[in-house]
Tab-separated table of N, CA, C and O in Angstrom:
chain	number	residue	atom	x	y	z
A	1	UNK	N	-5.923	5.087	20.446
A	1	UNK	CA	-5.684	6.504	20.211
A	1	UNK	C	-6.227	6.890	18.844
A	1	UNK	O	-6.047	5.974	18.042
A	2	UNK	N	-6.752	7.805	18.390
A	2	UNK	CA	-7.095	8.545	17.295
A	2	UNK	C	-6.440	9.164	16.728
A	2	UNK	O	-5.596	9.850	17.304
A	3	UNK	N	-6.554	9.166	15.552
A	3	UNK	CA	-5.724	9.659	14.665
A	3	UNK	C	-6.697	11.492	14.276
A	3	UNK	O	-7.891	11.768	14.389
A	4	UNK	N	-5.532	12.347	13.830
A	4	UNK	CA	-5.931	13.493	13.554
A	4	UNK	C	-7.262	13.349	12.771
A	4	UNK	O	-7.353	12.434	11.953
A	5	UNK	N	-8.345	14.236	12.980
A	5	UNK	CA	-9.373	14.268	11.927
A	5	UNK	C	-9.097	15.350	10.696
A	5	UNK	O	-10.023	15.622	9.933
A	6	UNK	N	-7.757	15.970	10.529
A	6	UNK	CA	-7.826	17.297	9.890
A	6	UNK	C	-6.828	16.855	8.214
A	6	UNK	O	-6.419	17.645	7.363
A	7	UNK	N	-6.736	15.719	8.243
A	7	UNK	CA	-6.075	15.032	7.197
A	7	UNK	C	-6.906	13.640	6.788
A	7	UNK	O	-7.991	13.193	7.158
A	8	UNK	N	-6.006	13.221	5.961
A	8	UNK	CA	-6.758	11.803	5.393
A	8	UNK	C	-5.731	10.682	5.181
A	8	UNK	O	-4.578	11.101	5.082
A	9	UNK	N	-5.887	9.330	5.088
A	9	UNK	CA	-4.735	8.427	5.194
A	9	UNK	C	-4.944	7.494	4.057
A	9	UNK	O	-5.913	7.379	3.306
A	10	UNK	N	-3.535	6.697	4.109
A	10	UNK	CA	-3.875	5.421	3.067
A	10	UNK	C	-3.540	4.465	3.829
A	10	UNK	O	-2.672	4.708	4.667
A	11	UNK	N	-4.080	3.211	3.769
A	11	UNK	CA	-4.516	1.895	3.550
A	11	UNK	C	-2.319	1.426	4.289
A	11	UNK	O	-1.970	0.423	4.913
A	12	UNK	N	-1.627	2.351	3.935
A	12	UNK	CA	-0.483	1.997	4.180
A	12	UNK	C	0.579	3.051	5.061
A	12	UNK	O	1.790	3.261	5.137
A	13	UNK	N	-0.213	3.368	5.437
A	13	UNK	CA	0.279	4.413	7.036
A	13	UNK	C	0.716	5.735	6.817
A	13	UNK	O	1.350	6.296	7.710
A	14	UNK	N	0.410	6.449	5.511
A	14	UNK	CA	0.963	7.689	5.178
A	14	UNK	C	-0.649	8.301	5.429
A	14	UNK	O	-1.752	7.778	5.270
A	15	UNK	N	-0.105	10.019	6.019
A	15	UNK	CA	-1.078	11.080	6.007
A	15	UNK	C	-1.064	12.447	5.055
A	15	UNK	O	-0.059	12.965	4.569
A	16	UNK	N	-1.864	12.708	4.975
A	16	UNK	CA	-1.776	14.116	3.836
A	16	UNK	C	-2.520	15.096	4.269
A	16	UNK	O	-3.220	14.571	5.135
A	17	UNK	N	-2.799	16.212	4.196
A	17	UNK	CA	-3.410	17.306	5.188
A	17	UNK	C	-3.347	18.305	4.082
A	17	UNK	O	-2.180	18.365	3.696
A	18	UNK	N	-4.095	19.088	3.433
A	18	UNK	CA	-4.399	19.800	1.829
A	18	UNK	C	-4.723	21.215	2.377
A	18	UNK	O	-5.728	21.417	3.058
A	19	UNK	N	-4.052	21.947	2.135
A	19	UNK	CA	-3.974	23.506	2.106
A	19	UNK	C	-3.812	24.355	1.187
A	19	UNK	O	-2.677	24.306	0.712
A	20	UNK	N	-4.490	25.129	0.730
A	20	UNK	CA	-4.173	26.047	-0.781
A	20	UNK	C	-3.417	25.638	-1.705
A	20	UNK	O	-2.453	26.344	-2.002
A	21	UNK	N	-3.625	24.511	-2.343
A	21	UNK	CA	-3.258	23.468	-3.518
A	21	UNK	C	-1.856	22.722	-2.743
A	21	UNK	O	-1.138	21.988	-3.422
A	22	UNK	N	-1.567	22.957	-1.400
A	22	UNK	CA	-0.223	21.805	-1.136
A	22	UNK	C	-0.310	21.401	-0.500
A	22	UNK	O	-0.787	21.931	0.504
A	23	UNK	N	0.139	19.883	-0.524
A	23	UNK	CA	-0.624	18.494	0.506
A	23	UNK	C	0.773	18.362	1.139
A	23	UNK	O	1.832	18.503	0.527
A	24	UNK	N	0.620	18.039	2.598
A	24	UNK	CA	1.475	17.693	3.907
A	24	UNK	C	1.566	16.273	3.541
A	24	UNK	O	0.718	15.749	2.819
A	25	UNK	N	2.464	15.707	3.967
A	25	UNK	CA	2.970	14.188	3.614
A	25	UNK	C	3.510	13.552	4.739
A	25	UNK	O	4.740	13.573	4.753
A	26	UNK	N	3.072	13.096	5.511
A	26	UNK	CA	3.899	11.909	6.399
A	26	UNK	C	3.604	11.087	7.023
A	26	UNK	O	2.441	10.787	6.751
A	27	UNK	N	4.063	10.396	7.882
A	27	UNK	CA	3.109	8.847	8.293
A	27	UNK	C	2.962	8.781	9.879
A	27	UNK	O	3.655	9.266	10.773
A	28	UNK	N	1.793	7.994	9.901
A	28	UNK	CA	1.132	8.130	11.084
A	28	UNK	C	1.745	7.363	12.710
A	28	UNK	O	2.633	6.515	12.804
A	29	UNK	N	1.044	7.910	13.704
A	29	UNK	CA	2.107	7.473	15.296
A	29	UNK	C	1.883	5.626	15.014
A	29	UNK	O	2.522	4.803	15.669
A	30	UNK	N	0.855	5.232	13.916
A	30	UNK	CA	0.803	4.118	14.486
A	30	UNK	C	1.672	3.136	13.306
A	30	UNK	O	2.051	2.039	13.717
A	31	UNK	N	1.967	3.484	11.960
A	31	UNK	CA	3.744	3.541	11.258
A	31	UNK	C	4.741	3.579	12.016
A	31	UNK	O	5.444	2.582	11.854
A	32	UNK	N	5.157	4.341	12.842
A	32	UNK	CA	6.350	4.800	13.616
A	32	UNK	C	6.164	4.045	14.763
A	32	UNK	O	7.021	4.496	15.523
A	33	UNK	N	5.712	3.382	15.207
A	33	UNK	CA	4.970	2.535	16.497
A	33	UNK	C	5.569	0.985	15.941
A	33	UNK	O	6.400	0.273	16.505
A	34	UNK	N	5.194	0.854	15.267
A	34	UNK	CA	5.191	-0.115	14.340
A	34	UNK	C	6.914	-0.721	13.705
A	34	UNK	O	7.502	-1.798	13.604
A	35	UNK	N	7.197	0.815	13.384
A	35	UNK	CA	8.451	0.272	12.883
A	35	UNK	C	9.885	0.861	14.018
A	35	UNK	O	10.975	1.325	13.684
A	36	UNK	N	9.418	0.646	15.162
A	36	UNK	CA	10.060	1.083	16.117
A	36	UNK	C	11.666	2.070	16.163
A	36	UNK	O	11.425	3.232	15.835
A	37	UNK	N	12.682	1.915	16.383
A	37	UNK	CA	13.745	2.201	16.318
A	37	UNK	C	14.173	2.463	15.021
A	37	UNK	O	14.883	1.591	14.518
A	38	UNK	N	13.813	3.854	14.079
A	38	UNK	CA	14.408	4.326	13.266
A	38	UNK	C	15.645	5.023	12.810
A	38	UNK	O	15.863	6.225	12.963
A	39	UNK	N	16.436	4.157	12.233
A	39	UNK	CA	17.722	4.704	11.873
A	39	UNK	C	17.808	5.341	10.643
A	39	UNK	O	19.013	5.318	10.392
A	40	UNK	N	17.188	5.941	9.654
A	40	UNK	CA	17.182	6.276	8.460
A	40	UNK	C	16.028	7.010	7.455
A	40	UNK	O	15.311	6.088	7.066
A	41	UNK	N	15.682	7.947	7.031
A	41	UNK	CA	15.117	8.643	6.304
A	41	UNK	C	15.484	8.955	5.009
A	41	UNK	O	16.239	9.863	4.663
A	42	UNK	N	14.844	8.066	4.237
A	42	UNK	CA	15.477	8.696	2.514
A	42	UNK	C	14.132	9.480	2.254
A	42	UNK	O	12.999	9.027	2.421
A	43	UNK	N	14.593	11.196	1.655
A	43	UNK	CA	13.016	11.909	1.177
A	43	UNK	C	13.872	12.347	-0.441
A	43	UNK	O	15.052	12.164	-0.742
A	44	UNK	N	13.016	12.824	-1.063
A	44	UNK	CA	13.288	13.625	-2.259
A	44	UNK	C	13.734	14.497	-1.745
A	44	UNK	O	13.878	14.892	-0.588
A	45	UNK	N	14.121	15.014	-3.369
A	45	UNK	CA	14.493	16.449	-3.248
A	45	UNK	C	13.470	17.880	-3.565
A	45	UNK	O	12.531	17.753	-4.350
A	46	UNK	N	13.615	18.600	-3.203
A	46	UNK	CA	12.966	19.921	-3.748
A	46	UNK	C	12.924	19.814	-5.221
A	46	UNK	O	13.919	19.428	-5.835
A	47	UNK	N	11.575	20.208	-5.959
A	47	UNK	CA	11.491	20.222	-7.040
A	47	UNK	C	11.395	18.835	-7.989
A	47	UNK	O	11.366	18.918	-9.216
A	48	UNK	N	11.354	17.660	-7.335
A	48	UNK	CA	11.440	16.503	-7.396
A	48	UNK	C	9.466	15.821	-7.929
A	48	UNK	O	8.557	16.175	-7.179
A	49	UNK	N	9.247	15.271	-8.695
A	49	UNK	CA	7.510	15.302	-9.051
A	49	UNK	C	7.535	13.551	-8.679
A	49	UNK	O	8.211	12.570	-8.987
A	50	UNK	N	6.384	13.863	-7.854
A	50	UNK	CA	6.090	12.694	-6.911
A	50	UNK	C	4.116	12.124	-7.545
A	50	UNK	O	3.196	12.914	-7.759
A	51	UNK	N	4.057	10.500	-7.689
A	51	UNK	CA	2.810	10.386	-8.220
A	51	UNK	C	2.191	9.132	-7.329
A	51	UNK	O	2.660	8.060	-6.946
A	52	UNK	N	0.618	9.938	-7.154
A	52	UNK	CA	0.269	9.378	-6.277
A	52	UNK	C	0.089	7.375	-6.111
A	52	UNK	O	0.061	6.711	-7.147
A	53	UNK	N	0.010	6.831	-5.028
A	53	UNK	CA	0.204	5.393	-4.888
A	53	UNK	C	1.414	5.222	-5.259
A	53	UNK	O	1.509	4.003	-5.401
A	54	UNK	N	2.696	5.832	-5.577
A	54	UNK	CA	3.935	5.449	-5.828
A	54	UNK	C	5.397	5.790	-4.866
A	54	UNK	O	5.775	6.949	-4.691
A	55	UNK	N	5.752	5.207	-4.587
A	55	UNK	CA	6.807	5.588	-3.433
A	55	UNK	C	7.846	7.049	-3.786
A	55	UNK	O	8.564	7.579	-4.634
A	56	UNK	N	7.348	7.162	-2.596
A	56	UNK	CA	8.467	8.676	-3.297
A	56	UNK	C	10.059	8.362	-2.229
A	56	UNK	O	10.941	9.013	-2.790
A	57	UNK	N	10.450	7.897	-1.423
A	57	UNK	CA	10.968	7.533	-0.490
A	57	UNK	C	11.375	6.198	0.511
A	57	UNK	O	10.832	5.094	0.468
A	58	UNK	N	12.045	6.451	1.062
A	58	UNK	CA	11.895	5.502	2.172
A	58	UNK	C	12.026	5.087	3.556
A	58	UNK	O	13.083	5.710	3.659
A	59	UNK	N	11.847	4.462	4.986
A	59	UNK	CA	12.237	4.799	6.010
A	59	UNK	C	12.620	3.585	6.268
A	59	UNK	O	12.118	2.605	5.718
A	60	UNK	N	13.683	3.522	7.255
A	60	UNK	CA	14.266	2.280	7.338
A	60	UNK	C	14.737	2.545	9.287
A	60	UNK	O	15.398	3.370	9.918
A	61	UNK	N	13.875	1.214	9.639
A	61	UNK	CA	14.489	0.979	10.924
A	61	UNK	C	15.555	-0.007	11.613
A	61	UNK	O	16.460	-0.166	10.793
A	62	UNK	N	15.747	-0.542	12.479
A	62	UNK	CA	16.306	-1.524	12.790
A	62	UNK	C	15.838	-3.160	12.622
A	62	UNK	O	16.534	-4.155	12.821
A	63	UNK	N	14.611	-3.096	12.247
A	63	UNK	CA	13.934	-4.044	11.498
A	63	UNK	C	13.849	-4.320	10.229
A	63	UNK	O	14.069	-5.423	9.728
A	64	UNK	N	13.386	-2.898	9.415
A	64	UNK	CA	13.194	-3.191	7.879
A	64	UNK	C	13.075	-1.768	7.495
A	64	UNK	O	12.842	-0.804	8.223
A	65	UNK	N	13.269	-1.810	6.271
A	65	UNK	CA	13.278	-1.254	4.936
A	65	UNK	C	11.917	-0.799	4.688
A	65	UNK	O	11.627	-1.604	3.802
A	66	UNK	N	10.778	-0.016	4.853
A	66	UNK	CA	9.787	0.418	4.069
A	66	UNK	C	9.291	1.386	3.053
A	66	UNK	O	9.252	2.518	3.536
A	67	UNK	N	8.904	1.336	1.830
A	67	UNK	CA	8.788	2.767	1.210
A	67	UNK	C	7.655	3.406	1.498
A	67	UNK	O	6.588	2.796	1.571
A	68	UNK	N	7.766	4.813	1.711
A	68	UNK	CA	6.815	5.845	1.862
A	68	UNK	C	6.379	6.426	0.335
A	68	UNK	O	6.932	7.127	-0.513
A	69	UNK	N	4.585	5.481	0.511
A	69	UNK	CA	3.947	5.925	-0.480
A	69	UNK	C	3.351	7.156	-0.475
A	69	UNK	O	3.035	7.608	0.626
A	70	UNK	N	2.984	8.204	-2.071
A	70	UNK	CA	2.350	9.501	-1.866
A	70	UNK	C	1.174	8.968	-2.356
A	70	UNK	O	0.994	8.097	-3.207
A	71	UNK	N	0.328	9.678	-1.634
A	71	UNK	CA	-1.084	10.036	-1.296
A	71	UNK	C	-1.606	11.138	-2.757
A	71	UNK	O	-2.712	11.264	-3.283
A	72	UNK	N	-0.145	11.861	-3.096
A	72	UNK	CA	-0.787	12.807	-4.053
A	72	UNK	C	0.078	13.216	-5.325
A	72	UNK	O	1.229	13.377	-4.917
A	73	UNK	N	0.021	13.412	-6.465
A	73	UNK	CA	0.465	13.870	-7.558
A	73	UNK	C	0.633	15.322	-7.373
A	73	UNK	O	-0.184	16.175	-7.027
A	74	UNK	N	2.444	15.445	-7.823
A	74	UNK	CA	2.359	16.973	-7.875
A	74	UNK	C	4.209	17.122	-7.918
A	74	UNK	O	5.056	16.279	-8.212
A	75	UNK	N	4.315	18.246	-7.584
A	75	UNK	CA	5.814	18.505	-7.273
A	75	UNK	C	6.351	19.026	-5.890
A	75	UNK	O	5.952	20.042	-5.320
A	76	UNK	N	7.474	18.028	-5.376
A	76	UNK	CA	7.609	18.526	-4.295
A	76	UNK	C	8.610	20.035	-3.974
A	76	UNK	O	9.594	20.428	-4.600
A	77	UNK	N	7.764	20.804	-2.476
A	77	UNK	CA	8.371	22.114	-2.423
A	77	UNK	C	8.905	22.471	-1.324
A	77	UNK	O	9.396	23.551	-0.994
A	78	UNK	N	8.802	21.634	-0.845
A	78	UNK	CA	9.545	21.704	0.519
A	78	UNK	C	9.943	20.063	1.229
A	78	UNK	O	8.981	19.330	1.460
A	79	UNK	N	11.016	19.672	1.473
A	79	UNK	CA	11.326	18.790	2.787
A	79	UNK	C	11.926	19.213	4.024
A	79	UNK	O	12.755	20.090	4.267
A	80	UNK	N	11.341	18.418	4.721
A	80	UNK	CA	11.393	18.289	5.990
A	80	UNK	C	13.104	17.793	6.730
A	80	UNK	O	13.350	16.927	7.569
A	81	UNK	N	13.923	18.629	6.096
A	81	UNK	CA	15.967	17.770	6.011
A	81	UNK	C	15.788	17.914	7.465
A	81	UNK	O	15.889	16.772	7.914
A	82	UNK	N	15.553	18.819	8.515
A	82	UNK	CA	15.999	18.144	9.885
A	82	UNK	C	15.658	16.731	10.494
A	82	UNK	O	16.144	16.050	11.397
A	83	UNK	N	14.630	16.589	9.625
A	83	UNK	CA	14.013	15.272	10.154
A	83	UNK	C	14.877	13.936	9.531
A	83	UNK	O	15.265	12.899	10.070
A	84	UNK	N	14.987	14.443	8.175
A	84	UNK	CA	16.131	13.435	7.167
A	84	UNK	C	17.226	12.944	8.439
A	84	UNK	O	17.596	11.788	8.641
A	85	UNK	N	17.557	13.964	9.090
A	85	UNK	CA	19.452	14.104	9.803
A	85	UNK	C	18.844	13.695	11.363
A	85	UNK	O	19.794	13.596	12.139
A	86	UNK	N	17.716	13.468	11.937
A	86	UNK	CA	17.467	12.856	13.025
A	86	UNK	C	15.847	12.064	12.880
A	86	UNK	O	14.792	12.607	13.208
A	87	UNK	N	15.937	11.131	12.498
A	87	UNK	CA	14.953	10.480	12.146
A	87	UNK	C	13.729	10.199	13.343
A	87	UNK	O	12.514	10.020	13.263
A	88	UNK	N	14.740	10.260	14.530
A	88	UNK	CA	13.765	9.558	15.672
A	88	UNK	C	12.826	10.575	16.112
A	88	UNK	O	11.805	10.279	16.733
A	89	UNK	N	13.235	12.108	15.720
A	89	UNK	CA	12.454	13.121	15.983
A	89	UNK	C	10.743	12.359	15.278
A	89	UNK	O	9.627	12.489	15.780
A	90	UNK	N	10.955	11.935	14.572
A	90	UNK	CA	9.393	11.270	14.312
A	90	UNK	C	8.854	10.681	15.389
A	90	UNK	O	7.628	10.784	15.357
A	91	UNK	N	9.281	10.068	16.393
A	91	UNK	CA	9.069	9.131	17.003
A	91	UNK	C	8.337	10.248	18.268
A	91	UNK	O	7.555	9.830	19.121
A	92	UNK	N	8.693	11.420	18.185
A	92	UNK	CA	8.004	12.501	19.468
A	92	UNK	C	6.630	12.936	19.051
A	92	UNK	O	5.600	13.149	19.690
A	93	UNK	N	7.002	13.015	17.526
A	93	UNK	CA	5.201	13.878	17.245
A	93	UNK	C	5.574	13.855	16.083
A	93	UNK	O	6.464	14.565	15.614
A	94	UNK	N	4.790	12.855	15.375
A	94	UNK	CA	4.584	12.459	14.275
A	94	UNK	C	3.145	13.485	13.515
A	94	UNK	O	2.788	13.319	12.349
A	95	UNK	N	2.828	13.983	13.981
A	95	UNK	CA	1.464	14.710	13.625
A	95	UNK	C	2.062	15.824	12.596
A	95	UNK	O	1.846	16.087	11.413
A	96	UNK	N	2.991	16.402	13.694
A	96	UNK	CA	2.923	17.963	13.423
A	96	UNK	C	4.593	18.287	13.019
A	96	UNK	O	4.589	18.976	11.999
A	97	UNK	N	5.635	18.085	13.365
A	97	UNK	CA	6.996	18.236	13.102
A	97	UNK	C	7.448	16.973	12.349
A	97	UNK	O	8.524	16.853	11.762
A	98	UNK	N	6.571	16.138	12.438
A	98	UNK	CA	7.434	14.712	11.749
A	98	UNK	C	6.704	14.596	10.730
A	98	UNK	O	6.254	13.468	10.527
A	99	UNK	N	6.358	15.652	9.803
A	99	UNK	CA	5.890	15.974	8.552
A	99	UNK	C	7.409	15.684	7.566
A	99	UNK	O	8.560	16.011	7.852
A	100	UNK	N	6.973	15.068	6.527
A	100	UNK	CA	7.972	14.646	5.617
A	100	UNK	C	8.120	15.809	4.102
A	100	UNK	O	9.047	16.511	3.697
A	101	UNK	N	7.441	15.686	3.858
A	101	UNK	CA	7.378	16.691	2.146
A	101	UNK	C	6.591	17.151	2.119
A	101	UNK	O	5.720	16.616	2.805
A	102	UNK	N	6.212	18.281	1.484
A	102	UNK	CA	5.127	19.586	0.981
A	102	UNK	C	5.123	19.272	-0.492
A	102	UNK	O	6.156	19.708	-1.000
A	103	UNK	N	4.338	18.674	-1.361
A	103	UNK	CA	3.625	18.854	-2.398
A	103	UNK	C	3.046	19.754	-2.881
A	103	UNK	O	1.977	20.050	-2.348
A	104	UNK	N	3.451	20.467	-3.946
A	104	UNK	CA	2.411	21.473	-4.656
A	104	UNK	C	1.646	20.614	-5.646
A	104	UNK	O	2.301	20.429	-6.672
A	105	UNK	N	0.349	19.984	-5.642
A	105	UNK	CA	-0.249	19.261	-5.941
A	105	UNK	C	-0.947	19.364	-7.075
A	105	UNK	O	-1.253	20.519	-7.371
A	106	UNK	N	-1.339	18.408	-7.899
A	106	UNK	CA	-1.834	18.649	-9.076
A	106	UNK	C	-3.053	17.796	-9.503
A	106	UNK	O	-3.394	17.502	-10.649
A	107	UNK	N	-3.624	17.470	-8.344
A	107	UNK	CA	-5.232	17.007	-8.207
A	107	UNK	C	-5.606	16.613	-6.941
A	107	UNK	O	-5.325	17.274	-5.942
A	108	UNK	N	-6.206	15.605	-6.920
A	108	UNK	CA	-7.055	15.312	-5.673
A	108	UNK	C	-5.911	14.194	-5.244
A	108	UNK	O	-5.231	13.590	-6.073
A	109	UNK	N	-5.790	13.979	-3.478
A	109	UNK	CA	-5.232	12.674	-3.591
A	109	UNK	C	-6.035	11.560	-3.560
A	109	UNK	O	-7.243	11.562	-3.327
A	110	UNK	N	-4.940	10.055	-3.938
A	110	UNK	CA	-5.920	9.138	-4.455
A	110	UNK	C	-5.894	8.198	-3.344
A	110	UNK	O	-5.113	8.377	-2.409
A	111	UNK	N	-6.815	7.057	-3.386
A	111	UNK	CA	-7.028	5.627	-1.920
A	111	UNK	C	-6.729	6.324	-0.575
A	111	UNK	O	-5.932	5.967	0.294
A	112	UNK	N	-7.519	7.362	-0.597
A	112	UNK	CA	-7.621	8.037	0.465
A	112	UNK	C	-8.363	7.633	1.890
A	112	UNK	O	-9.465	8.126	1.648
A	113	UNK	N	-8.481	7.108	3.114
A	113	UNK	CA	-9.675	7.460	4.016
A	113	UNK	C	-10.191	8.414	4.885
A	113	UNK	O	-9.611	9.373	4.378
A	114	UNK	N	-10.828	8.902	5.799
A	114	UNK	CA	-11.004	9.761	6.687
A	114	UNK	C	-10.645	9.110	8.136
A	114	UNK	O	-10.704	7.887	8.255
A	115	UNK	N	-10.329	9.810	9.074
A	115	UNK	CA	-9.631	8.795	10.146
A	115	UNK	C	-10.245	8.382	11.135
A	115	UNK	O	-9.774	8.017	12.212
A	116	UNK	N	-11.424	8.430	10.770
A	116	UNK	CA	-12.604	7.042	11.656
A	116	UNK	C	-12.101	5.685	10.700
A	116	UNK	O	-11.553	4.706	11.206
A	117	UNK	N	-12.382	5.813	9.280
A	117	UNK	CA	-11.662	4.643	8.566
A	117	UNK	C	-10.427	3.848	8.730
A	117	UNK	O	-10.228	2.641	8.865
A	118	UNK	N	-9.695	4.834	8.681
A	118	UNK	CA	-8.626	4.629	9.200
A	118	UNK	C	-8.135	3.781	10.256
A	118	UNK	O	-7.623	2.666	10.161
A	119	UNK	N	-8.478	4.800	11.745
A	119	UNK	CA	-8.302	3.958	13.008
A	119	UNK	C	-9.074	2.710	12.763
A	119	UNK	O	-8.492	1.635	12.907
A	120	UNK	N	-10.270	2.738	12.424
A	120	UNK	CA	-10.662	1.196	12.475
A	120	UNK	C	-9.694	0.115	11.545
A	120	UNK	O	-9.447	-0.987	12.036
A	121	UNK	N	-9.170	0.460	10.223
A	121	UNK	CA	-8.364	-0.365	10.104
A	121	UNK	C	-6.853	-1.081	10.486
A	121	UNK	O	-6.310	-2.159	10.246
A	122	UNK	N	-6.498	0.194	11.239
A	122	UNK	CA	-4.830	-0.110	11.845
A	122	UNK	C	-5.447	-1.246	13.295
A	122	UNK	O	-4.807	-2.260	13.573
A	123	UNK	N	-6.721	-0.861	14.071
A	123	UNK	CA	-7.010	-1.192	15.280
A	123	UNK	C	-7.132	-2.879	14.618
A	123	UNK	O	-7.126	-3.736	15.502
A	124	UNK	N	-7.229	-3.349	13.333
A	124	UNK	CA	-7.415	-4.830	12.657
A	124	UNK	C	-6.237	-5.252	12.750
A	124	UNK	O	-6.172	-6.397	13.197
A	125	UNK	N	-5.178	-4.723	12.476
A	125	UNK	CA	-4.014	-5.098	12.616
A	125	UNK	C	-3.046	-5.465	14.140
A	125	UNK	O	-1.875	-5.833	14.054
């Protein structure tokens, strides 16, 4: 399966999608695939300054503990709390509603790929 072409990914299963200086944040069907049966969503808070390659968060399934790295430097302006309070809603559509944080961003994001890159590297795994 392919991953969206309208965003960009890292190397560690998070997506970002850049709109009039604020980057979309969340991780991809093949993260959530991966870490199957999610019981838990830790996100920031509003107003909270998040830097890129550094965990801003974390998701935790019935397996393990992972932190959700940002893709981008900036301050966050929105979360995604319904998703916080039912986590598995990720597990339906991770694209588009299972968006995690809104960044008002304060450069480019960094260890970025495009998602031909991408898919070819998750398809290694």
């Amino acid at each position: 399966m392919s991953s969206p072409t309208d965003r960009k990914y890292l190397s560690s299963h998070e997506w970002v999608q850049i709109a009039d200086g604020t980057a979309t944040v969340g991780i991809t069907k093949f993260a959530v695939d991966a870490l199957t049966d999610l019981v838990f969503i830790d996100l920031p808070a509003k107003g909270k300054k998040v830097e890129a390659g550094k965990p801003f968060g974390s998701i935790e399934s019935v397996k393990a503990v992972s932190d959700l790295i940002s893709p981008v430097s900036g301050e966050v302006v929105e979360v995604n709390d319904p998703l916080a309070q039912k986590p598995e809603g990720l597990s339906a559509d991770p694209w588009k509603q299972g968006w995690m944080i809104k960044v008002k961003t304060s450069g480019a994001p960094a260890g970025v790929m495009d998602a031909a890159a991408y898919d070819k590297q998750s398809a290694a795994h």
